[in-house]
Amino acid sequence: MAKFVFTPKESSEIAASYDAVIVGAGGTGLTAAMQAHELGLKVAVFEKNEGLGGNTNKASSGMNASESNVQYAQGIIDNKEDFYKETLKGGGLLNDRDMLRYFVDHSAIAISWLEEHGIDLTDLTITGGMSKKRAHRPASMAPVGGYLVTGLLKKIQEEDIPVFNKAKVTKLVKENKAVTGIEVETESGLKKVAAKAVLLASGGFGASKEMMKKYRPDLVDYKTTNQAGATGDGLKLAEAVDAQLMQMEYVQVHPTAQTDGARTFLIGEAVRGEGAILVNRAGKRFVNELNTRKIVSNAITGLNEDGAYLIFDQGIRNHVKAVEFYDAIGLVKHGASLAELANEIGVDAANLEATVKTWNEAVKAANDAEFGRSTGMDRGIEKGPFFAIHIHPAIHYTMGGIHITPETQVLDTNGNVIKGLYAAGEVSGGLHGNNRIGGNSIAETVIFGRQAGIQMAKFAREN
């Protein structure tokens, strides 16, 4: 089967006006474009990078939802209230509760909406801070992000929705306290485009040293899992029209990234969700691997041992297709036995064998007496060969951003709605509190991407 290739439109085809203009072609922007188009709007998407998909391409675990048909089909009885409470707890009780309520209430509907668009997420895994398998992913167990972006682009190409790459929005046009369009730099020069509604879906600032220095100087030397374009451009565009930013100091460090080479790779939470453990240089566990990212990251940093090692076997590997990619680029160490693996990575072999034996007994008894882990225990580490990945914490996600309402409307510094301006996805703040739960960012892109499309259509019809 031929590989799908999406062809962006030429900048010469940019029209003078649209009903809705979307800044950013990641999961949020593409979802919003699809939804707004289906509600009858003339839509265009502008992406500064050559490649489309943004940070969504890097998402590997899944898309959280509760009370979904997929869960019921697999005998998992979940409820929205647990999803709400666990996300609130994970965010240090600092989440915007109205946004969180909308998010949780619309999560299962979003899975069904994707299914209606040929994007099936029918396999389930679990992420840190969650009590049930809520992370929906493709049946192939492939990384969710690339699958989602490809699926959305296929639909967008079918519907002939214009997407322009190498088109950097440099200014929001504001008239009479309302945003009425954009200025965009393209290969054929600077263009001014009028719009009834503008959506900022441009992602966070996890790859911006400048903004990290401003908001989290303690993290300025950390490597990042973000794509190079995650430099907070949308935040700057918003600030220039007096939008309010919130919780900007809340930056998530992901516990398991591979940072040994020139590039940084995120090792998805699904590896731990399917049964992997973390060990220190002595070959011993030191944390509940599926606690929140903040707690696990702090535990690894607290070792002062140049990171830690993720340990898993062939049985776990069979349930996480992303491992094939990690191995293909040389991140995975192999051992026919645990002793051989320990020798390969330089940890104490007797300790590693004892640690894995204790862990396997904990899995069989469904009781982790050492660290109280209760999830990601469907299988032990028993089936050779055995594998290890050297990991370090790295900047992963920026929870803060533009202050929005649950309807994705942007608020100004006095707390008033800026007419015609919307924001969704990582560029917005408030949903996650001080720590994002794994699997909630892809859910946010679809749930609030759809909401933005719906609200822009409502606004365009009324104005």
Short mmCIF file of C-alpha atoms in Angstrom, two decimals:
data_model
loop_
_atom_site.label_atom_id
_atom_site.label_comp_id
_atom_site.label_asym_id
_atom_site.label_seq_id
_atom_site.Cartn_x
_atom_site.Cartn_y
_atom_site.Cartn_z
CA MET A 1 0.00 0.00 0.00
CA ALA A 2 1.39 3.40 -1.00
CA LYS A 3 2.44 5.68 1.86
CA PHE A 4 0.10 8.63 2.35
CA VAL A 5 1.65 11.97 1.40
CA PHE A 6 -0.12 15.23 2.20
CA THR A 7 0.46 18.14 -0.14
CA PRO A 8 0.11 21.62 1.41
CA LYS A 9 -1.26 24.44 -0.74
CA GLU A 10 0.99 27.04 -2.38
CA SER A 11 1.16 30.43 -0.63
CA SER A 12 -0.06 32.05 -3.87
CA GLU A 13 -3.42 30.37 -3.20
CA ILE A 14 -4.02 32.19 0.11
CA ALA A 15 -7.38 33.99 -0.09
CA ALA A 16 -7.96 37.53 1.17
CA SER A 17 -10.43 36.29 3.77
CA TYR A 18 -11.80 33.18 5.50
CA ASP A 19 -14.49 32.52 8.08
CA ALA A 20 -11.87 30.98 10.38
CA VAL A 21 -8.09 31.05 10.36
CA ILE A 22 -6.13 28.49 12.38
CA VAL A 23 -2.55 29.10 13.50
CA GLY A 24 -0.73 25.77 13.82
CA ALA A 25 -1.17 22.39 12.11
CA GLY A 26 -0.76 20.03 15.07
CA GLY A 27 -3.51 17.81 16.44
CA THR A 28 -5.51 20.74 17.83
CA GLY A 29 -5.42 22.86 14.67
CA LEU A 30 -6.23 19.98 12.34
CA THR A 31 -9.13 18.79 14.54
CA ALA A 32 -10.52 22.34 14.75
CA ALA A 33 -10.21 22.78 10.98
CA MET A 34 -12.12 19.56 10.34
CA GLN A 35 -14.86 20.38 12.83
CA ALA A 36 -15.30 24.01 11.68
CA HIS A 37 -15.39 22.90 8.02
CA GLU A 38 -18.08 20.33 8.81
CA LEU A 39 -20.13 23.10 10.38
CA GLY A 40 -19.98 25.05 7.13
CA LEU A 41 -17.06 27.43 7.67
CA LYS A 42 -14.51 28.41 5.04
CA VAL A 43 -11.30 27.53 6.92
CA ALA A 44 -7.53 27.82 6.37
CA VAL A 45 -4.64 26.47 8.46
CA PHE A 46 -1.24 28.21 8.64
CA GLU A 47 1.87 26.35 9.84
CA LYS A 48 5.29 28.01 10.19
CA ASN A 49 7.24 24.74 9.87
CA GLU A 50 7.70 22.83 6.64
CA GLY A 51 6.46 19.61 8.28
CA LEU A 52 2.95 19.33 9.68
CA GLY A 53 1.83 17.83 12.99
CA GLY A 54 3.99 19.72 15.50
CA ASN A 55 4.50 18.07 18.88
CA THR A 56 1.51 15.79 18.24
CA ASN A 57 3.82 13.72 16.02
CA LYS A 58 5.89 12.90 19.11
CA ALA A 59 3.02 11.64 21.28
CA SER A 60 3.42 7.93 21.84
CA SER A 61 1.24 6.63 24.68
CA GLY A 62 -2.43 7.25 23.92
CA MET A 63 -5.52 9.44 24.28
CA ASN A 64 -7.27 9.33 27.63
CA ALA A 65 -11.04 8.95 27.83
CA SER A 66 -13.48 7.48 30.33
CA GLU A 67 -16.76 5.61 29.79
CA SER A 68 -15.83 4.98 26.16
CA ASN A 69 -17.32 2.23 24.02
CA VAL A 70 -13.80 0.88 23.58
CA GLN A 71 -13.46 0.41 27.35
CA TYR A 72 -16.83 -1.30 27.61
CA ALA A 73 -15.95 -3.62 24.71
CA GLN A 74 -12.94 -4.74 26.74
CA GLY A 75 -14.89 -5.17 29.96
CA ILE A 76 -13.46 -2.05 31.64
CA ILE A 77 -16.05 -0.27 33.75
CA ASP A 78 -14.79 3.27 34.28
CA ASN A 79 -16.48 6.48 35.36
CA LYS A 80 -15.98 10.14 34.55
CA GLU A 81 -15.87 11.17 38.18
CA ASP A 82 -12.74 9.05 38.81
CA PHE A 83 -11.10 10.49 35.68
CA TYR A 84 -11.94 14.00 36.92
CA LYS A 85 -10.66 13.41 40.48
CA GLU A 86 -7.44 11.67 39.40
CA THR A 87 -6.61 14.42 36.89
CA LEU A 88 -7.34 17.08 39.52
CA LYS A 89 -5.12 15.30 42.04
CA GLY A 90 -2.40 14.85 39.41
CA GLY A 91 -2.50 18.61 38.72
CA GLY A 92 -2.03 19.53 42.37
CA LEU A 93 -5.69 20.72 42.58
CA LEU A 94 -4.63 23.70 40.44
CA ASN A 95 -6.59 22.74 37.32
CA ASP A 96 -9.31 25.04 35.96
CA ARG A 97 -12.26 22.97 37.15
CA ASP A 98 -14.75 24.14 34.52
CA MET A 99 -12.29 23.28 31.75
CA LEU A 100 -11.54 19.94 33.38
CA ARG A 101 -15.24 19.11 33.69
CA TYR A 102 -15.82 19.86 29.99
CA PHE A 103 -12.72 17.81 29.10
CA VAL A 104 -13.80 14.73 31.06
CA ASP A 105 -17.43 14.93 29.95
CA HIS A 106 -16.46 15.08 26.25
CA SER A 107 -13.62 12.53 26.22
CA ALA A 108 -15.59 9.44 25.17
CA ILE A 109 -17.48 11.47 22.52
CA ALA A 110 -14.11 12.54 21.09
CA ILE A 111 -13.02 8.88 20.70
CA SER A 112 -16.29 8.20 18.84
CA TRP A 113 -15.83 11.31 16.67
CA LEU A 114 -12.39 10.09 15.62
CA GLU A 115 -13.82 6.65 14.85
CA GLU A 116 -16.42 8.29 12.57
CA HIS A 117 -13.49 9.88 10.71
CA GLY A 118 -11.66 6.58 10.22
CA ILE A 119 -9.26 7.11 13.12
CA ASP A 120 -9.75 4.04 15.31
CA LEU A 121 -8.19 3.94 18.78
CA THR A 122 -9.26 0.47 19.92
CA ASP A 123 -6.35 -0.70 22.09
CA LEU A 124 -5.95 0.44 25.70
CA THR A 125 -3.01 1.05 28.01
CA ILE A 126 -2.50 2.91 31.29
CA THR A 127 -0.45 5.97 32.25
CA GLY A 128 0.89 7.34 35.54
CA GLY A 129 -1.68 8.81 37.92
CA MET A 130 -4.60 6.90 36.38
CA SER A 131 -6.36 3.95 38.07
CA LYS A 132 -7.86 2.44 34.89
CA LYS A 133 -6.82 1.79 31.31
CA ARG A 134 -7.93 5.08 29.74
CA ALA A 135 -5.17 5.66 27.17
CA HIS A 136 -6.72 4.75 23.79
CA ARG A 137 -4.30 3.93 20.98
CA PRO A 138 -4.31 2.25 17.57
CA ALA A 139 -4.93 -1.52 17.47
CA SER A 140 -1.40 -1.90 16.06
CA MET A 141 -0.11 -0.32 19.33
CA ALA A 142 1.73 2.20 17.12
CA PRO A 143 2.48 5.64 18.63
CA VAL A 144 -0.78 7.56 18.76
CA GLY A 145 0.46 10.99 17.60
CA GLY A 146 1.64 10.21 14.09
CA TYR A 147 -1.40 8.00 13.54
CA LEU A 148 -3.73 10.84 14.57
CA VAL A 149 -2.00 13.46 12.42
CA THR A 150 -2.00 11.18 9.36
CA GLY A 151 -5.67 10.30 9.87
CA LEU A 152 -6.70 13.96 10.17
CA LEU A 153 -4.62 15.03 7.17
CA LYS A 154 -6.25 12.31 5.05
CA LYS A 155 -9.69 13.72 5.87
CA ILE A 156 -8.51 17.32 5.35
CA GLN A 157 -7.09 16.39 1.95
CA GLU A 158 -10.37 14.64 1.02
CA GLU A 159 -12.33 17.77 2.01
CA ASP A 160 -9.82 20.07 0.26
CA ILE A 161 -9.33 22.25 3.35
CA PRO A 162 -6.34 24.53 2.61
CA VAL A 163 -3.28 23.98 4.79
CA PHE A 164 -0.29 26.27 4.16
CA ASN A 165 3.16 25.35 5.46
CA LYS A 166 6.21 27.64 5.71
CA ALA A 167 3.65 30.33 6.59
CA LYS A 168 4.50 32.09 9.83
CA VAL A 169 1.80 34.23 11.42
CA THR A 170 3.58 37.35 12.70
CA LYS A 171 0.66 39.47 13.90
CA LEU A 172 -2.97 39.31 14.98
CA VAL A 173 -4.96 42.15 13.46
CA LYS A 174 -7.15 43.83 16.08
CA GLU A 175 -9.84 46.40 15.34
CA ASN A 176 -12.36 47.84 17.83
CA LYS A 177 -11.19 45.40 20.55
CA ALA A 178 -11.87 42.39 18.27
CA VAL A 179 -9.39 40.18 16.39
CA THR A 180 -10.28 40.39 12.69
CA GLY A 181 -7.42 38.62 10.93
CA ILE A 182 -3.71 37.88 10.71
CA GLU A 183 -0.53 38.94 8.99
CA VAL A 184 1.48 35.99 7.70
CA GLU A 185 5.00 35.70 6.26
CA THR A 186 5.12 33.35 3.28
CA GLU A 187 7.52 32.43 0.49
CA SER A 188 5.62 34.88 -1.71
CA GLY A 189 5.84 37.73 0.80
CA LEU A 190 3.83 39.18 3.68
CA LYS A 191 0.07 38.70 3.36
CA LYS A 192 -2.84 40.12 5.32
CA VAL A 193 -5.77 37.74 5.75
CA ALA A 194 -9.14 38.76 7.19
CA ALA A 195 -11.16 36.33 9.32
CA LYS A 196 -14.29 36.31 11.45
CA ALA A 197 -12.47 34.07 13.97
CA VAL A 198 -8.82 33.22 14.64
CA LEU A 199 -7.68 30.14 16.57
CA LEU A 200 -4.24 29.93 18.15
CA ALA A 201 -3.30 26.23 18.12
CA SER A 202 0.44 26.77 17.96
CA GLY A 203 1.67 24.65 20.88
CA GLY A 204 3.80 25.47 23.89
CA PHE A 205 7.30 26.81 24.55
CA GLY A 206 9.17 23.68 25.56
CA ALA A 207 11.90 24.30 22.96
CA SER A 208 12.41 27.99 23.75
CA LYS A 209 15.51 28.71 25.83
CA GLU A 210 14.49 32.37 25.92
CA MET A 211 11.06 31.71 27.46
CA MET A 212 12.38 28.96 29.73
CA LYS A 213 14.93 31.46 31.07
CA LYS A 214 12.08 33.89 31.75
CA TYR A 215 9.67 31.50 33.45
CA ARG A 216 11.77 28.53 34.68
CA PRO A 217 15.45 29.50 34.79
CA ASP A 218 16.17 26.34 36.83
CA LEU A 219 15.33 24.22 33.73
CA VAL A 220 17.24 26.24 31.15
CA ASP A 221 20.00 23.62 30.80
CA TYR A 222 17.63 20.64 30.50
CA LYS A 223 17.23 18.99 27.12
CA THR A 224 13.74 18.92 25.61
CA THR A 225 11.56 16.27 23.97
CA ASN A 226 9.79 19.00 21.96
CA GLN A 227 10.11 19.58 18.24
CA ALA A 228 12.28 22.60 17.42
CA GLY A 229 9.30 24.79 16.47
CA ALA A 230 7.76 24.73 19.98
CA THR A 231 8.99 28.24 20.77
CA GLY A 232 5.87 29.91 22.16
CA ASP A 233 5.04 32.04 19.10
CA GLY A 234 1.31 31.89 19.79
CA LEU A 235 1.85 33.14 23.33
CA LYS A 236 3.72 36.16 21.98
CA LEU A 237 1.00 36.84 19.39
CA ALA A 238 -1.61 36.67 22.15
CA GLU A 239 0.31 38.93 24.52
CA ALA A 240 0.60 41.56 21.78
CA VAL A 241 -3.22 41.89 21.77
CA ASP A 242 -3.40 42.05 25.60
CA ALA A 243 -4.33 38.40 26.18
CA GLN A 244 -3.80 37.10 29.69
CA LEU A 245 -1.22 34.36 30.29
CA MET A 246 -1.53 32.05 33.29
CA GLN A 247 0.49 29.43 35.23
CA MET A 248 3.52 29.99 32.99
CA GLU A 249 5.91 28.60 35.61
CA TYR A 250 4.28 25.14 35.41
CA VAL A 251 6.61 23.21 33.12
CA GLN A 252 6.53 19.43 33.03
CA VAL A 253 9.69 17.38 33.05
CA HIS A 254 9.08 13.91 31.58
CA PRO A 255 10.88 11.21 33.57
CA THR A 256 11.88 8.94 30.69
CA ALA A 257 13.68 10.60 27.81
CA GLN A 258 16.81 9.36 26.04
CA THR A 259 19.25 12.28 26.03
CA ASP A 260 22.64 10.58 25.49
CA GLY A 261 23.11 11.69 21.88
CA ALA A 262 22.71 14.93 19.94
CA ARG A 263 18.93 14.45 19.79
CA THR A 264 16.46 13.78 22.59
CA PHE A 265 13.85 11.04 22.28
CA LEU A 266 10.80 10.60 24.46
CA ILE A 267 10.43 7.05 25.75
CA GLY A 268 6.66 6.83 26.07
CA GLU A 269 4.84 6.07 29.29
CA ALA A 270 3.27 3.04 27.61
CA VAL A 271 6.54 1.11 28.21
CA ARG A 272 5.99 1.42 31.95
CA GLY A 273 2.22 1.09 31.50
CA GLU A 274 2.76 -2.34 29.94
CA GLY A 275 5.03 -3.53 32.77
CA ALA A 276 8.55 -2.03 32.66
CA ILE A 277 10.36 -1.02 35.84
CA LEU A 278 13.05 1.57 36.63
CA VAL A 279 16.32 0.67 38.35
CA ASN A 280 19.32 2.66 39.60
CA ARG A 281 23.00 1.92 39.07
CA ALA A 282 22.86 -0.62 41.89
CA GLY A 283 20.21 -2.54 39.91
CA LYS A 284 17.44 -1.72 42.38
CA ARG A 285 14.00 -0.14 42.02
CA PHE A 286 13.60 3.23 43.74
CA VAL A 287 10.09 4.53 42.91
CA ASN A 288 6.55 3.56 41.92
CA GLU A 289 7.17 3.88 38.17
CA LEU A 290 3.57 4.90 37.46
CA ASN A 291 3.28 7.68 39.97
CA THR A 292 2.81 11.15 38.43
CA ARG A 293 5.52 12.41 36.09
CA LYS A 294 6.55 15.05 38.61
CA ILE A 295 7.19 12.48 41.37
CA VAL A 296 8.99 9.99 39.10
CA SER A 297 11.16 12.73 37.54
CA ASN A 298 12.14 14.05 40.98
CA ALA A 299 13.03 10.52 42.13
CA ILE A 300 15.35 9.99 39.14
CA THR A 301 17.00 13.40 39.58
CA GLY A 302 17.39 12.65 43.29
CA LEU A 303 19.55 9.60 42.54
CA ASN A 304 22.37 11.89 41.30
CA GLU A 305 23.49 8.98 39.12
CA ASP A 306 23.22 10.29 35.54
CA GLY A 307 19.66 9.04 35.05
CA ALA A 308 18.30 5.51 35.49
CA TYR A 309 17.47 2.41 33.45
CA LEU A 310 14.13 1.23 32.12
CA ILE A 311 14.07 -2.60 32.27
CA PHE A 312 11.65 -4.79 30.29
CA ASP A 313 11.40 -8.10 28.43
CA GLN A 314 10.13 -9.43 25.12
CA GLY A 315 6.60 -9.85 26.49
CA ILE A 316 6.39 -6.13 27.32
CA ARG A 317 8.08 -5.20 24.05
CA ASN A 318 5.36 -7.10 22.16
CA HIS A 319 2.80 -4.67 23.62
CA VAL A 320 4.65 -1.44 22.78
CA LYS A 321 5.37 -1.05 19.09
CA ALA A 322 7.32 2.18 19.71
CA VAL A 323 10.16 0.01 21.09
CA GLU A 324 10.88 -1.14 17.52
CA PHE A 325 11.66 2.48 16.64
CA TYR A 326 13.75 3.03 19.80
CA ASP A 327 15.75 -0.09 18.95
CA ALA A 328 16.18 0.82 15.27
CA ILE A 329 17.90 4.07 16.25
CA GLY A 330 20.17 2.38 18.79
CA LEU A 331 18.57 3.34 22.11
CA VAL A 332 17.88 -0.20 23.36
CA LYS A 333 20.47 -2.47 25.04
CA HIS A 334 19.95 -6.24 24.79
CA GLY A 335 20.79 -9.27 26.95
CA ALA A 336 19.88 -12.93 26.46
CA SER A 337 19.73 -13.11 30.28
CA LEU A 338 19.33 -10.47 33.00
CA ALA A 339 22.96 -11.01 34.01
CA GLU A 340 24.10 -10.36 30.44
CA LEU A 341 21.92 -7.22 30.29
CA ALA A 342 23.31 -5.99 33.63
CA ASN A 343 26.83 -6.44 32.32
CA GLU A 344 25.92 -4.55 29.13
CA ILE A 345 24.61 -1.50 31.02
CA GLY A 346 27.01 -1.58 33.96
CA VAL A 347 24.67 -2.36 36.85
CA ASP A 348 25.05 -5.00 39.57
CA ALA A 349 23.89 -8.31 38.03
CA ALA A 350 22.94 -10.10 41.27
CA ASN A 351 20.90 -7.10 42.40
CA LEU A 352 19.12 -6.80 39.05
CA GLU A 353 18.20 -10.48 39.09
CA ALA A 354 16.93 -10.18 42.68
CA THR A 355 15.00 -6.99 41.85
CA VAL A 356 13.26 -8.60 38.87
CA LYS A 357 12.49 -11.76 40.91
CA THR A 358 10.87 -9.64 43.64
CA TRP A 359 8.96 -7.63 41.03
CA ASN A 360 7.65 -10.77 39.29
CA GLU A 361 6.44 -12.11 42.64
CA ALA A 362 4.71 -8.75 43.27
CA VAL A 363 2.99 -9.01 39.87
CA LYS A 364 1.78 -12.56 40.60
CA ALA A 365 0.46 -11.48 44.02
CA ALA A 366 -0.91 -8.17 42.64
CA ASN A 367 0.86 -6.51 45.56
CA ASP A 368 3.92 -4.25 45.23
CA ALA A 369 4.91 -4.15 48.90
CA GLU A 370 8.04 -2.10 48.13
CA PHE A 371 6.60 0.94 46.36
CA GLY A 372 2.83 0.50 46.27
CA ARG A 373 2.49 0.30 42.51
CA SER A 374 -0.95 -1.01 41.55
CA THR A 375 -1.12 -0.42 37.78
CA GLY A 376 0.88 -1.61 34.78
CA MET A 377 1.14 -5.06 36.38
CA ASP A 378 -0.48 -7.22 33.71
CA ARG A 379 2.75 -9.12 33.10
CA GLY A 380 6.11 -9.71 34.74
CA ILE A 381 9.63 -9.45 33.31
CA GLU A 382 10.18 -13.12 32.47
CA LYS A 383 10.40 -13.68 28.74
CA GLY A 384 13.89 -13.26 27.27
CA PRO A 385 15.61 -11.54 25.66
CA PHE A 386 15.74 -8.66 28.14
CA PHE A 387 16.12 -4.98 27.34
CA ALA A 388 17.20 -1.70 28.91
CA ILE A 389 17.01 1.97 27.92
CA HIS A 390 19.11 4.62 29.67
CA ILE A 391 16.78 7.50 30.55
CA HIS A 392 16.92 11.02 32.00
CA PRO A 393 14.20 13.54 32.78
CA ALA A 394 13.77 16.22 30.06
CA ILE A 395 11.49 19.23 29.47
CA HIS A 396 8.34 17.81 27.95
CA TYR A 397 5.27 20.02 28.27
CA THR A 398 4.27 23.54 29.29
CA MET A 399 1.05 23.45 31.31
CA GLY A 400 0.69 27.24 31.43
CA GLY A 401 -0.43 29.41 28.55
CA ILE A 402 -3.21 31.67 27.31
CA HIS A 403 -6.10 32.05 29.76
CA ILE A 404 -9.22 30.75 28.03
CA THR A 405 -12.81 29.90 28.92
CA PRO A 406 -14.11 26.32 28.53
CA GLU A 407 -15.49 27.62 25.19
CA THR A 408 -11.84 28.30 24.12
CA GLN A 409 -12.43 32.09 24.07
CA VAL A 410 -9.30 34.09 24.94
CA LEU A 411 -9.46 36.41 27.97
CA ASP A 412 -7.64 39.74 28.16
CA THR A 413 -5.66 41.00 31.15
CA ASN A 414 -8.87 42.34 32.71
CA GLY A 415 -10.61 38.98 32.34
CA ASN A 416 -12.83 40.03 29.43
CA VAL A 417 -13.32 37.93 26.28
CA ILE A 418 -11.35 39.14 23.24
CA LYS A 419 -13.93 38.87 20.47
CA GLY A 420 -12.94 36.70 17.54
CA LEU A 421 -9.90 35.12 19.25
CA TYR A 422 -9.73 31.50 20.39
CA ALA A 423 -6.95 29.25 21.73
CA ALA A 424 -6.73 25.51 22.34
CA GLY A 425 -4.17 22.80 23.00
CA GLU A 426 -0.80 23.36 24.65
CA VAL A 427 -0.84 27.10 23.85
CA SER A 428 -3.66 27.44 26.40
CA GLY A 429 -3.29 27.16 30.16
CA GLY A 430 -5.37 25.90 33.06
CA LEU A 431 -6.54 22.39 32.16
CA HIS A 432 -3.64 20.43 33.64
CA GLY A 433 -2.76 22.38 36.79
CA ASN A 434 0.90 21.97 37.77
CA ASN A 435 1.39 18.52 36.22
CA ARG A 436 -0.08 16.91 33.10
CA ILE A 437 -1.22 13.29 33.23
CA GLY A 438 0.17 11.15 30.39
CA GLY A 439 -2.48 10.65 27.67
CA ASN A 440 -4.27 13.91 28.49
CA SER A 441 -2.53 16.07 25.88
CA ILE A 442 -3.79 14.11 22.87
CA ALA A 443 -7.23 14.10 24.50
CA GLU A 444 -6.97 17.88 24.94
CA THR A 445 -6.05 18.42 21.29
CA VAL A 446 -9.12 16.56 20.06
CA ILE A 447 -11.63 17.65 22.73
CA PHE A 448 -10.72 21.34 22.71
CA GLY A 449 -9.85 21.33 19.00
CA ARG A 450 -13.44 20.24 18.35
CA GLN A 451 -14.75 22.77 20.87
CA ALA A 452 -12.82 25.58 19.13
CA GLY A 453 -14.25 24.53 15.75
CA ILE A 454 -17.77 24.49 17.20
CA GLN A 455 -17.42 27.85 18.96
CA MET A 456 -15.87 29.57 15.93
CA ALA A 457 -18.78 28.32 13.82
CA LYS A 458 -21.25 29.68 16.38
CA PHE A 459 -19.45 33.04 16.44
CA ALA A 460 -19.20 33.26 12.64
CA ARG A 461 -22.94 32.57 12.26
CA GLU A 462 -23.79 35.31 14.76
CA ASN A 463 -21.45 37.95 13.29
#
